[in-house]
Coordinates of C-alpha atoms in Angstrom, one line a residue:
M1 CA -56.6 -18.3 79.2
N2 CA -56.2 -15.4 77.2
F3 CA -52.6 -13.1 77.6
S4 CA -52.9 -9.7 79.7
F5 CA -49.8 -7.6 79.7
T6 CA -51.0 -6.4 83.7
R7 CA -50.9 -9.9 84.6
L8 CA -47.1 -9.6 83.1
M9 CA -46.9 -7.0 84.7
A10 CA -47.5 -8.7 88.3
V11 CA -45.8 -11.8 87.8
M12 CA -43.0 -10.2 86.2
K13 CA -42.6 -8.3 89.6
R14 CA -43.0 -10.4 91.8
D15 CA -40.3 -12.0 90.3
M16 CA -37.7 -8.9 90.9
M17 CA -39.0 -8.1 94.5
E18 CA -38.6 -12.0 95.5
N19 CA -35.0 -12.0 94.1
W20 CA -33.8 -8.4 94.5
K21 CA -31.0 -10.0 96.9
T22 CA -29.8 -12.6 94.0
N23 CA -29.9 -9.5 91.3
M24 CA -28.1 -7.0 94.3
Y25 CA -25.4 -9.6 94.5
R26 CA -24.7 -10.4 90.6
L27 CA -24.2 -6.5 89.6
I28 CA -21.9 -6.3 93.3
A29 CA -20.3 -9.6 90.9
C30 CA -20.8 -8.6 88.4
Y31 CA -19.0 -4.8 88.9
S32 CA -16.6 -5.8 90.6
G33 CA -14.7 -8.1 88.1
A34 CA -15.0 -5.7 85.5
A35 CA -13.3 -3.7 87.7
M36 CA -10.9 -5.0 88.4
A37 CA -10.5 -6.1 84.9
F38 CA -10.4 -2.8 83.6
L39 CA -8.0 -1.3 86.0
F40 CA -5.2 -4.4 85.4
G41 CA -5.9 -4.2 82.2
M42 CA -5.5 -0.5 81.8
Y43 CA -1.7 -1.1 84.3
G44 CA -0.8 -4.4 82.3
V45 CA -1.0 -2.8 78.8
L46 CA 1.0 1.2 80.1
S47 CA 3.0 -1.0 81.3
G48 CA 3.7 -3.0 78.7
N49 CA 3.4 -0.9 75.6
R50 CA 6.0 1.8 77.2
G51 CA 7.7 3.8 74.2
E52 CA 4.1 3.4 72.6
T53 CA 2.1 6.7 72.2
G54 CA -1.2 7.1 73.8
E55 CA -3.0 5.8 70.7
I56 CA -1.7 3.3 70.1
Q57 CA -2.1 2.5 74.1
Y58 CA -5.7 2.6 74.1
T59 CA -6.1 1.2 70.8
S60 CA -4.2 -1.7 71.9
F61 CA -6.6 -1.5 75.0
C62 CA -9.6 -1.5 73.8
N63 CA -8.4 -4.8 71.2
T64 CA -7.8 -6.7 73.8
F65 CA -11.1 -6.0 76.1
H66 CA -13.7 -6.3 73.0
S67 CA -13.0 -10.1 72.7
I68 CA -12.4 -10.4 76.4
L69 CA -15.7 -8.9 77.4
S70 CA -17.5 -10.7 74.7
F71 CA -16.5 -14.4 75.9
V72 CA -17.3 -12.5 79.1
T73 CA -20.9 -11.9 77.9
Y74 CA -22.1 -14.6 76.1
F75 CA -21.1 -17.1 79.1
Y76 CA -22.8 -14.7 81.3
L77 CA -25.7 -14.9 78.9
I78 CA -25.8 -18.9 78.8
V79 CA -25.5 -19.4 82.3
C80 CA -28.0 -17.2 83.3
A81 CA -30.7 -18.7 81.1
T82 CA -29.9 -21.9 82.7
R83 CA -31.6 -20.4 85.4
I84 CA -35.0 -20.5 83.1
M85 CA -36.6 -22.4 86.2
E86 CA -34.9 -21.7 88.8
V87 CA -37.6 -20.3 90.6
M88 CA -39.1 -23.8 90.4
N89 CA -36.0 -26.0 91.5
T90 CA -38.1 -27.1 95.0
K91 CA -41.0 -29.0 95.0
N92 CA -42.3 -25.3 97.7
K93 CA -41.3 -23.2 94.4
R94 CA -43.2 -25.1 91.9
I95 CA -46.1 -25.9 93.9
S96 CA -46.2 -21.8 95.3
Y97 CA -45.1 -20.3 91.3
M98 CA -47.5 -23.1 89.1
M99 CA -50.6 -21.4 91.9
L100 CA -49.9 -17.8 90.6
P101 CA -52.9 -16.4 89.6
A102 CA -51.1 -16.1 85.5
T103 CA -51.2 -18.6 82.5
N104 CA -48.4 -20.7 81.1
G105 CA -47.5 -18.0 78.2
E106 CA -47.0 -15.8 81.0
K107 CA -45.0 -16.6 83.4
F108 CA -43.0 -18.4 80.8
I109 CA -42.4 -14.9 78.6
S110 CA -41.5 -13.8 82.5
R111 CA -38.8 -16.1 83.1
A112 CA -37.9 -15.7 79.5
I113 CA -37.2 -11.7 80.0
Y114 CA -35.9 -12.2 83.7
V115 CA -32.9 -14.8 82.2
C116 CA -33.1 -12.3 79.3
I117 CA -32.7 -8.5 79.3
T118 CA -32.6 -8.4 83.3
S119 CA -29.6 -10.3 83.2
M120 CA -28.3 -8.5 80.3
V121 CA -29.6 -4.5 82.4
I122 CA -27.2 -6.9 85.7
F123 CA -24.6 -6.8 83.7
F124 CA -24.1 -3.8 81.8
A125 CA -24.1 -1.8 84.6
G126 CA -21.9 -3.2 86.3
L127 CA -19.6 -2.4 83.6
F128 CA -20.8 1.3 83.5
F129 CA -19.8 1.7 87.1
A130 CA -17.1 -0.8 86.7
E131 CA -15.7 2.6 83.7
L132 CA -16.7 4.8 86.2
T133 CA -14.8 4.2 89.2
R134 CA -11.9 3.1 86.3
L135 CA -12.1 7.3 85.5
A136 CA -12.7 7.8 89.2
L137 CA -9.0 6.1 90.1
L138 CA -7.2 7.0 86.7
P139 CA -5.3 10.2 87.9
L140 CA -3.4 7.5 90.2
F141 CA -1.7 5.7 86.7
D142 CA 0.4 7.3 84.7
A143 CA -2.1 7.3 81.5
P144 CA -2.0 9.5 78.2
K145 CA -4.6 11.6 78.0
E146 CA -6.6 8.7 76.1
F147 CA -7.4 7.1 78.1
S148 CA -9.6 9.5 80.1
S149 CA -12.7 9.0 77.3
F150 CA -15.5 6.6 78.4
C151 CA -14.1 4.0 76.8
L152 CA -16.8 1.4 76.9
F153 CA -18.0 2.7 73.7
D154 CA -14.6 2.4 72.0
I155 CA -14.4 -1.4 73.2
M156 CA -17.9 -2.1 71.6
S157 CA -17.7 -0.4 68.7
V158 CA -13.8 -2.6 68.1
S159 CA -14.4 -3.8 63.6
F160 CA -16.4 -6.8 63.8
Y161 CA -14.5 -8.0 60.7
D162 CA -10.9 -7.2 62.4
T163 CA -12.4 -9.8 65.1
I164 CA -13.3 -12.2 63.7
H165 CA -10.6 -12.2 60.4
I166 CA -12.9 -12.0 57.7
N167 CA -12.5 -9.4 54.7
P168 CA -15.6 -7.5 53.8
E169 CA -14.1 -8.1 50.3
T170 CA -14.6 -11.4 50.2
Y171 CA -18.4 -11.0 49.7
G172 CA -19.1 -7.5 49.0
A173 CA -20.3 -4.2 49.7
S174 CA -23.8 -5.4 49.6
S175 CA -23.4 -8.6 51.4
T176 CA -21.3 -7.9 54.4
F177 CA -25.0 -8.4 56.6
I178 CA -24.0 -12.5 56.4
P179 CA -20.9 -12.4 58.7
Y180 CA -23.6 -10.7 60.9
L181 CA -26.6 -12.8 59.9
F182 CA -24.1 -16.2 60.6
L183 CA -22.7 -14.9 63.9
I184 CA -25.9 -14.8 65.9
S185 CA -27.7 -17.1 64.2
N186 CA -24.8 -19.0 66.2
G187 CA -25.1 -16.7 69.0
L188 CA -28.9 -17.4 69.3
W189 CA -28.7 -20.9 69.0
G190 CA -26.0 -21.4 71.6
H191 CA -27.9 -19.4 73.9
S192 CA -31.5 -21.8 73.5
I193 CA -29.8 -24.7 73.4
Y194 CA -28.9 -23.6 77.5
I195 CA -32.8 -22.3 78.3
L196 CA -33.8 -25.9 76.9
G197 CA -31.0 -27.5 79.5
G198 CA -32.6 -25.4 82.0
T199 CA -36.0 -25.7 81.8
Y200 CA -35.8 -29.3 81.8
F201 CA -32.6 -30.1 84.7
R202 CA -33.8 -28.3 88.2
K203 CA -30.8 -28.5 89.9
H204 CA -26.6 -27.8 88.8
P205 CA -28.7 -27.1 85.2
F206 CA -25.2 -25.3 83.7
I207 CA -23.0 -28.0 84.8
K208 CA -25.3 -31.0 83.1
T209 CA -26.2 -28.8 79.3
W210 CA -22.5 -27.9 79.1
G211 CA -22.0 -31.3 80.2
I212 CA -23.9 -32.6 77.4
C213 CA -22.8 -30.4 75.1
M214 CA -19.6 -31.0 75.4
A215 CA -20.3 -35.0 74.8
A216 CA -21.9 -34.2 71.6
F217 CA -19.4 -32.1 70.5
F218 CA -16.9 -34.5 70.5
L219 CA -18.5 -37.7 69.4
I220 CA -19.9 -35.3 66.1
L221 CA -16.1 -34.0 66.0
Y222 CA -15.3 -38.0 66.5
T223 CA -17.6 -39.1 62.9
L224 CA -16.8 -36.4 61.3
I225 CA -12.9 -36.6 61.3
N226 CA -13.0 -40.1 60.5
I227 CA -15.3 -39.0 57.3
S228 CA -12.2 -37.9 55.4
D229 CA -8.6 -38.8 56.3
E230 CA -7.6 -35.1 56.4
G231 CA -9.0 -34.0 58.7
T232 CA -13.1 -32.5 59.7
L233 CA -11.9 -28.5 58.6
I234 CA -9.6 -29.2 55.2
Y235 CA -13.1 -31.8 54.9
I236 CA -16.0 -29.8 55.6
L237 CA -14.2 -26.1 52.8
K238 CA -13.6 -29.1 50.3
W239 CA -16.8 -30.0 50.4
M240 CA -17.9 -26.4 50.2
E241 CA -15.7 -25.2 47.2
N242 CA -16.7 -28.5 44.9
L243 CA -20.4 -27.5 45.8
A244 CA -19.6 -24.4 44.7
D245 CA -18.2 -25.3 41.7
K246 CA -20.4 -27.5 40.2
S247 CA -23.7 -25.2 40.6
S248 CA -22.6 -21.7 38.9
W249 CA -25.6 -20.1 41.5
I250 CA -24.0 -21.4 45.2
N251 CA -21.2 -19.1 46.5
E252 CA -20.1 -19.1 50.1
E253 CA -23.2 -16.3 50.5
V254 CA -25.4 -18.7 49.7
I255 CA -24.0 -21.3 51.8
F256 CA -23.7 -19.4 55.3
S257 CA -26.6 -18.1 54.7
T258 CA -28.7 -21.4 54.6
I259 CA -27.0 -22.4 57.5
S260 CA -28.1 -19.4 59.7
I261 CA -31.9 -19.5 58.7
I262 CA -31.0 -23.1 59.7
F263 CA -29.2 -22.0 63.2
L264 CA -32.5 -19.8 63.4
A265 CA -35.1 -22.6 62.5
L266 CA -33.2 -24.3 65.5
T267 CA -33.7 -21.9 67.9
V268 CA -37.2 -21.9 67.4
F269 CA -37.3 -25.3 67.7
N270 CA -35.3 -25.3 71.2
W271 CA -37.6 -22.5 72.5
T272 CA -41.2 -24.1 72.0
L273 CA -39.3 -27.6 73.6
S274 CA -38.2 -25.2 76.7
Y275 CA -42.1 -23.7 76.7
H276 CA -43.7 -27.1 75.8
L277 CA -41.2 -28.4 79.0
F278 CA -41.9 -25.7 80.6
R279 CA -45.7 -25.8 80.9
N280 CA -46.0 -29.8 81.5
S281 CA -44.0 -29.1 84.4
Q282 CA -44.9 -31.1 87.6
I283 CA -44.6 -30.7 91.5
T284 CA -43.0 -34.7 91.0
D285 CA -39.1 -35.0 89.8
R286 CA -39.2 -36.7 86.4
K287 CA -37.7 -40.3 86.1
L288 CA -34.8 -39.4 83.9
F289 CA -31.9 -37.5 85.1
R290 CA -33.5 -37.7 88.3
R291 CA -32.6 -35.1 90.4

């Protein structure tokens, strides 16, 4: 009945041993995709920016891949998040997993670690080997000396404010963490939605969760557009501006901090509901959205 770290490690070891082929295929897929992207991207930058200095070419390469890598990483994580119940997507797997001598909390934590942390390790291991491949094949390209450096650190260290076009002077030097908080909380909330979808849907969880999210997005967007003839974005910006003008203590920092806290609270709610669904899993299929 009590949490045991030893049992948790045993469950995690079982997951890793039974999914070693899947993990290997994912590593190969991440490596292959990243290696081709790095090589073709570098070739495109070198051939498209002839006449520019090596520093400018290298900066262009890093800036381009920073945006691409950010999108691909998040997309990869939400796809992996929907695989949290992969070990229980068939009747035989559910019977086997439910009979494990471990608590529901230990099993759920094991699966959460697998789809969040282990998947991230596999992804970045693929990136690491892809970067080594780029460096090994660099002599085949007529590339400036700047490209001989390990570019992953430079790609990931591209200015956050340059990426999302936010000027730190807008918020002040003491509150530059607000854009980070807003972005992180938004990302965690979106990721938790796919964790929730993965715990409910046993077959094609990503497609079904993505479909529901898109339907909800367009429904909300349609509703907001009909609230104001000026359009959704203009309406929201004017509402925030009027709210800030009416209250001296309310500004952009307070509004975005409040939204971030709401996103974090929704993230906790989604994870809690996901555990509730996991704990109440049954051998038979659910009647709603029967697969």
